mmCIF file of C-alpha atoms in Angstrom:
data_model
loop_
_atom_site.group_PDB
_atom_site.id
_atom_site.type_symbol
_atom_site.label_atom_id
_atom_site.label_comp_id
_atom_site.label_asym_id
_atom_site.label_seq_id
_atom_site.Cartn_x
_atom_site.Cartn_y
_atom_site.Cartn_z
ATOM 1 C CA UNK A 1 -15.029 9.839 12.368
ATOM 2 C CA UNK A 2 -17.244 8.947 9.681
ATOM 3 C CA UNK A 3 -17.013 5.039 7.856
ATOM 4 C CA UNK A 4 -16.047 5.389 4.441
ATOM 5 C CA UNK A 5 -14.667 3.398 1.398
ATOM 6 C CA UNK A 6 -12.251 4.269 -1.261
ATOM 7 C CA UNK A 7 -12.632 3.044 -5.188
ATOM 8 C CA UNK A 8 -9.713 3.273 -7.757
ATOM 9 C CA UNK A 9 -10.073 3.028 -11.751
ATOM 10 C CA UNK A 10 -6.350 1.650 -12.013
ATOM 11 C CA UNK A 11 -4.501 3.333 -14.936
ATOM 12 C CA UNK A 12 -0.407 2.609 -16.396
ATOM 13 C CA UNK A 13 0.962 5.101 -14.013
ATOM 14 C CA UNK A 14 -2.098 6.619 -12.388
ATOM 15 C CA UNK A 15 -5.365 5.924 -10.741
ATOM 16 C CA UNK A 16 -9.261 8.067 -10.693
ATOM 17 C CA UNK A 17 -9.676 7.557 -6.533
ATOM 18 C CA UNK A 18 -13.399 8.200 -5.174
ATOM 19 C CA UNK A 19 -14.132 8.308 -1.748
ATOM 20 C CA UNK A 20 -17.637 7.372 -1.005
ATOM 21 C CA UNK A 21 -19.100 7.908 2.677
ATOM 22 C CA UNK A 22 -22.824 6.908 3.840
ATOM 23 C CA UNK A 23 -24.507 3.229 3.793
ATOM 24 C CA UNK A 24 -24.952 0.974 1.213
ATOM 25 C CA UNK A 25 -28.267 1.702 0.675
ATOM 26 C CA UNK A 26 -27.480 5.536 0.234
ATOM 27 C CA UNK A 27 -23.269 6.256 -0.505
ATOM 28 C CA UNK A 28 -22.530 9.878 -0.981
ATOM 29 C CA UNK A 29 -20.220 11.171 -3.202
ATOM 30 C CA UNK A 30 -17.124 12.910 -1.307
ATOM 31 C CA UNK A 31 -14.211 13.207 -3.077
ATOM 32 C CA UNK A 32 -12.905 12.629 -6.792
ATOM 33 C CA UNK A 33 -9.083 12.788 -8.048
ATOM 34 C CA UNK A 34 -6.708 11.463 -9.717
ATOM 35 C CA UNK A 35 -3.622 10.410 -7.964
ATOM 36 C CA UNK A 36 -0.277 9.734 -9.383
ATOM 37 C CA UNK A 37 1.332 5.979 -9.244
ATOM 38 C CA UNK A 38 4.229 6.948 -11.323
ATOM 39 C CA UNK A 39 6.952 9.707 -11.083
ATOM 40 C CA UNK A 40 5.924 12.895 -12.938
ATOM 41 C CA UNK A 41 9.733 13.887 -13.084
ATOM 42 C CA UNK A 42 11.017 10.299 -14.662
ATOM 43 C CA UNK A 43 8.312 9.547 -17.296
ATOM 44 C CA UNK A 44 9.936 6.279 -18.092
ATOM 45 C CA UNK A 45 7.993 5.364 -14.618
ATOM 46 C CA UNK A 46 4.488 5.923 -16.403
ATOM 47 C CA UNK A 47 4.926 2.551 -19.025
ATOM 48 C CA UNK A 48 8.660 1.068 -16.944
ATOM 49 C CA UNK A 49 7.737 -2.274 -18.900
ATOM 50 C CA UNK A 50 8.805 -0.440 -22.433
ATOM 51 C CA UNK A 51 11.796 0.200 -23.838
ATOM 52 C CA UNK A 52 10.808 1.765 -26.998
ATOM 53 C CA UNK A 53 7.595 1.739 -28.981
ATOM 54 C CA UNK A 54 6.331 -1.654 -29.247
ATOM 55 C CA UNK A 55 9.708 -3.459 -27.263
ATOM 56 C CA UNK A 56 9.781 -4.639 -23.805
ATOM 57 C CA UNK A 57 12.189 -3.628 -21.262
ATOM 58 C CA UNK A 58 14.452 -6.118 -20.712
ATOM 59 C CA UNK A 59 17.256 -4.154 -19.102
ATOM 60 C CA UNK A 60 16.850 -5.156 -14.870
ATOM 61 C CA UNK A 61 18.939 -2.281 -13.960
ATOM 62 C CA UNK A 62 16.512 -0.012 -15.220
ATOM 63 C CA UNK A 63 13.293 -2.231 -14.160
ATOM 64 C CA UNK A 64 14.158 -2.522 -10.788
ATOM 65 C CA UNK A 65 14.810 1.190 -10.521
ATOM 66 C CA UNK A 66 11.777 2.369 -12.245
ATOM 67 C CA UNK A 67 9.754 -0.245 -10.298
ATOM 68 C CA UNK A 68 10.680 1.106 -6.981
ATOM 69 C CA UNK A 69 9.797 4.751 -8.065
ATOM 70 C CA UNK A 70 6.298 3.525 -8.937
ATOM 71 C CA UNK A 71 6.261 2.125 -5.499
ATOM 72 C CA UNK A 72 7.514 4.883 -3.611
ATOM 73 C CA UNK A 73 5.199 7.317 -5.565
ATOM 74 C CA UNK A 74 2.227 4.403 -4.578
ATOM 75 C CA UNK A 75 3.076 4.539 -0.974
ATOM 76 C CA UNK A 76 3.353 8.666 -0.943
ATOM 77 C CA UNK A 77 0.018 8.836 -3.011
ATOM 78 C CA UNK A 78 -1.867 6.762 -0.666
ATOM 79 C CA UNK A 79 -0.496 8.104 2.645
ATOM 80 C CA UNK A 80 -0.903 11.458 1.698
ATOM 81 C CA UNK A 81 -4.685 10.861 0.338
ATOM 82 C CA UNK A 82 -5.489 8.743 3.673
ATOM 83 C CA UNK A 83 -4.124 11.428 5.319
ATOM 84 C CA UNK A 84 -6.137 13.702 3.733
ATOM 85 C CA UNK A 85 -9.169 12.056 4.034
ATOM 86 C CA UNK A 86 -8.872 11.908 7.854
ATOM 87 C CA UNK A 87 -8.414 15.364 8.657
ATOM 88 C CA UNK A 88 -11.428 16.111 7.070
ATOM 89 C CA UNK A 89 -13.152 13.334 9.530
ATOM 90 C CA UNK A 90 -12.962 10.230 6.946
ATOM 91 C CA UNK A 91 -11.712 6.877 8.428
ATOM 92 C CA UNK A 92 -11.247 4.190 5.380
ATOM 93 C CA UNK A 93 -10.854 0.740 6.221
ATOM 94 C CA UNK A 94 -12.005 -0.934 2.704
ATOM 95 C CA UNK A 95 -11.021 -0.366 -1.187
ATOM 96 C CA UNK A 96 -11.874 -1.841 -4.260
ATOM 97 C CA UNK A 97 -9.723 -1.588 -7.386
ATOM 98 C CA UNK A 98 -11.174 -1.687 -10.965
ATOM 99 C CA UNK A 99 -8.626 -2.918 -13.376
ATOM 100 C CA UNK A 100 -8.284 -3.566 -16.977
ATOM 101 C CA UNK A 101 -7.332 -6.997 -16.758
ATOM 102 C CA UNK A 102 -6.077 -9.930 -14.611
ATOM 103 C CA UNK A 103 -4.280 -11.791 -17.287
ATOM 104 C CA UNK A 104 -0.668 -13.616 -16.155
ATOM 105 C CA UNK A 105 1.785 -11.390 -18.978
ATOM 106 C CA UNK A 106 3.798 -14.945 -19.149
ATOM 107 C CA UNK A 107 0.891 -16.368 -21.027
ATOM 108 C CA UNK A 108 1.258 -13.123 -23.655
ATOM 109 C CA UNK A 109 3.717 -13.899 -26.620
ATOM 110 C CA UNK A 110 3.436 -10.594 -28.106
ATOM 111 C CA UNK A 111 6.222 -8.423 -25.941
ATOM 112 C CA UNK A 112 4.557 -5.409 -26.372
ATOM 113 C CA UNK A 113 1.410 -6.920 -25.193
ATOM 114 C CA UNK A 114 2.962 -8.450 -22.175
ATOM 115 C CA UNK A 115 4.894 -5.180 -21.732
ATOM 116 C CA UNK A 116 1.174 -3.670 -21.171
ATOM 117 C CA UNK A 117 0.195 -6.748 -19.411
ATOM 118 C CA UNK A 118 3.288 -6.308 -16.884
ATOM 119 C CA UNK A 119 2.580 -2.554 -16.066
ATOM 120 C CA UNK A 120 -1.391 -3.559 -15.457
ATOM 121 C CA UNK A 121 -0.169 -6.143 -12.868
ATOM 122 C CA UNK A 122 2.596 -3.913 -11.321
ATOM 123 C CA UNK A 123 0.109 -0.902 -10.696
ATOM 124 C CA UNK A 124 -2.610 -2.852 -9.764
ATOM 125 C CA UNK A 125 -0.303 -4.639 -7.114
ATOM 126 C CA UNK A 126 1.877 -1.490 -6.045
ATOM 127 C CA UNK A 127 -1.207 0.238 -5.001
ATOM 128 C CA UNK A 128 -3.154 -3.249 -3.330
ATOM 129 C CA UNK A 129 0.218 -3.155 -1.158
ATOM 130 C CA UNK A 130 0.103 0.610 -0.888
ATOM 131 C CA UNK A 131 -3.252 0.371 0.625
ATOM 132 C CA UNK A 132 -2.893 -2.780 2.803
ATOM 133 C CA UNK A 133 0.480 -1.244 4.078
ATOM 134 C CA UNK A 134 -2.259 1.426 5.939
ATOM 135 C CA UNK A 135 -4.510 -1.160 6.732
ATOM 136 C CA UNK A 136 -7.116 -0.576 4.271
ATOM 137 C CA UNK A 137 -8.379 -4.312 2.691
ATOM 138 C CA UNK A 138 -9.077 -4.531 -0.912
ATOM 139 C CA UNK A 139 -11.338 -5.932 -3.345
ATOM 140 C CA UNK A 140 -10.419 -6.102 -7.020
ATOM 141 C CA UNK A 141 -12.814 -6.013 -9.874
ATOM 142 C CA UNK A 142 -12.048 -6.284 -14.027
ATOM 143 C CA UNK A 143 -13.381 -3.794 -15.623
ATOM 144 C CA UNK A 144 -15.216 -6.014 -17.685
ATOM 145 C CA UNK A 145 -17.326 -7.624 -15.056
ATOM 146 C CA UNK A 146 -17.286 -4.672 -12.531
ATOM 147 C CA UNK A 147 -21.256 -4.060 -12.626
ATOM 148 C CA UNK A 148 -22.510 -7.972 -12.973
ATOM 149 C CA UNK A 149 -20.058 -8.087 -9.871
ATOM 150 C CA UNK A 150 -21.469 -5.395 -7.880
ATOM 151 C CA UNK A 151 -24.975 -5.977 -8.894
ATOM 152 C CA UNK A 152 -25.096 -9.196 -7.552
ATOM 153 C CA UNK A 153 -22.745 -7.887 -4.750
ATOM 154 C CA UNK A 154 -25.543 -5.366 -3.857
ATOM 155 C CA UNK A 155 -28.428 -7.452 -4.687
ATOM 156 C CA UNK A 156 -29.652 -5.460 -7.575
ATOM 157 C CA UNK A 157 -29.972 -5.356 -11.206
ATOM 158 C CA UNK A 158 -26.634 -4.020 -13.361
ATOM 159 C CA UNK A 159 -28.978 -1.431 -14.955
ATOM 160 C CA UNK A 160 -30.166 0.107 -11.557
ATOM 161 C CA UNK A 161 -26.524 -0.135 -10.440
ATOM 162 C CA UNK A 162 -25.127 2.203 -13.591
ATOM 163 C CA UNK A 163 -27.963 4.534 -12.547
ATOM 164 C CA UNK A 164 -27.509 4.728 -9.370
ATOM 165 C CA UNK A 165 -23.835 5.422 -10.532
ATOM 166 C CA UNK A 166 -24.925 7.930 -12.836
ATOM 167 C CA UNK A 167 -26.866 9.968 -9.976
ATOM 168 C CA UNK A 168 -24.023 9.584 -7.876
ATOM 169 C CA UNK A 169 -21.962 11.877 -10.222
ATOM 170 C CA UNK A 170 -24.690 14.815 -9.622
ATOM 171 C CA UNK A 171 -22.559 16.103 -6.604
ATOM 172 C CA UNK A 172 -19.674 15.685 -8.753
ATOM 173 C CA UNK A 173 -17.493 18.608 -8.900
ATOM 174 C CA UNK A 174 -15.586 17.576 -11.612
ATOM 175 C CA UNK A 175 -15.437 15.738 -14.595
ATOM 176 C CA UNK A 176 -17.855 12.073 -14.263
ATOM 177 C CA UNK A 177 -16.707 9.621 -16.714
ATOM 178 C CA UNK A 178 -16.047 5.707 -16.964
ATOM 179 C CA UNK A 179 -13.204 6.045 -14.564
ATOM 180 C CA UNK A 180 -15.105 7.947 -11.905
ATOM 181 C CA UNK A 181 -17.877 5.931 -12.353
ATOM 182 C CA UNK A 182 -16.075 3.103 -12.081
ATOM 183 C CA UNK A 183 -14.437 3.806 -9.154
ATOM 184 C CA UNK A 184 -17.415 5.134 -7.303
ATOM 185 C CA UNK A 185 -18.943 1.215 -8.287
ATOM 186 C CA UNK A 186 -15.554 -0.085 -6.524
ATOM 187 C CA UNK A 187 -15.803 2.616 -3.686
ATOM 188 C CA UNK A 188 -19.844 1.497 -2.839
ATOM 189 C CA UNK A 189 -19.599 -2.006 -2.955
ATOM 190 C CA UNK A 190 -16.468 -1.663 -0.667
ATOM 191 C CA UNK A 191 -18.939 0.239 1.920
ATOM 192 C CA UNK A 192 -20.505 -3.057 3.251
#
């Protein structure tokens, strides 16, 4: 089995995974998807936290059902991609999540802001438990700070780090954008 980490760009009902294998001092690019945190066949699952453009959800009946979709879909996603991983000789014991935003949503007056604020949270923590629940440990990262983090984390400048980023996504068989690159940052400081 080969040591590798696993690096998320946390969406509102999905997630850009990278799976990064190698050292620190030279990751290699493996694997990049996007996996699904909410259910593709109840779409209210993608924002549960709205009940109509620009209201929150205040309904528990339909919170707590949509809620347990996304976690169900959380748990599938991240057994099945685990799963996957290790049958093609990958062992993953470490993640790191980039996320939006940390903010508490009861400290957000708007209700369509905290409606936003409330899905970040419940994603963000849906797949933490997701991954813990396999025994992967997890690191999470704003977006906003995620290279001053990892710079410092890797003992390196921020620049270097977004090039070293950038030359990751080379091997990249698909598309290499701020969520891939993201999680690839995530995925490589999650390999020490």
């Amino acid at each position: 089995m080969q040591r590798a980490a696993l690096g998320f760009r946390v969406k509102s009902g999905w997630a850009t995974s990278v799976l990064l294998a190698g050292s620190v001092r030279s990751p290699e690019l493996y694997d990049s998807r996007v996996i699904e945190l909410s259910d593709p066949h109840d779409p209210a699952t993608r924002q549960p936290y709205h009940a109509a453009m620009g209201k929150l959800e205040t309904d528990a009946a339909k919170l707590k059902r949509r809620t347990h979709r996304v976690d169900r879909m959380a748990k599938k996603a991240v057994a099945d991609l685990l799963q996957r991983y290790l049958g093609h000789g990958y062992t993953t014991r470490h993640a790191g999540l980039v996320v939006g935003s940390q903010i508490d949503p009861d400290k957000i007056a708007n209700p369509h802001i905290r409606a936003h604020a409330l899905e970040g949270r419940l994603f963000r923590t849906t797949l933490e438990t997701a991954l813990r629940s396999q025994g992967v440990r997890c690191s999470v990262f704003t977006e906003r700070n995620a290279y001053a983090e990892a710079a410092n984390i890797l003992g390196q400048s921020p620049e270097r780090t977004k090039l070293a980023i950038a030359e990751l996504g080379r091997s990249a068989k698909g598309p290499w954008r701020a969520d891939q690159k993201l999680a690839a940052l995530a995925a490589w400081v999650s390999l020490r």
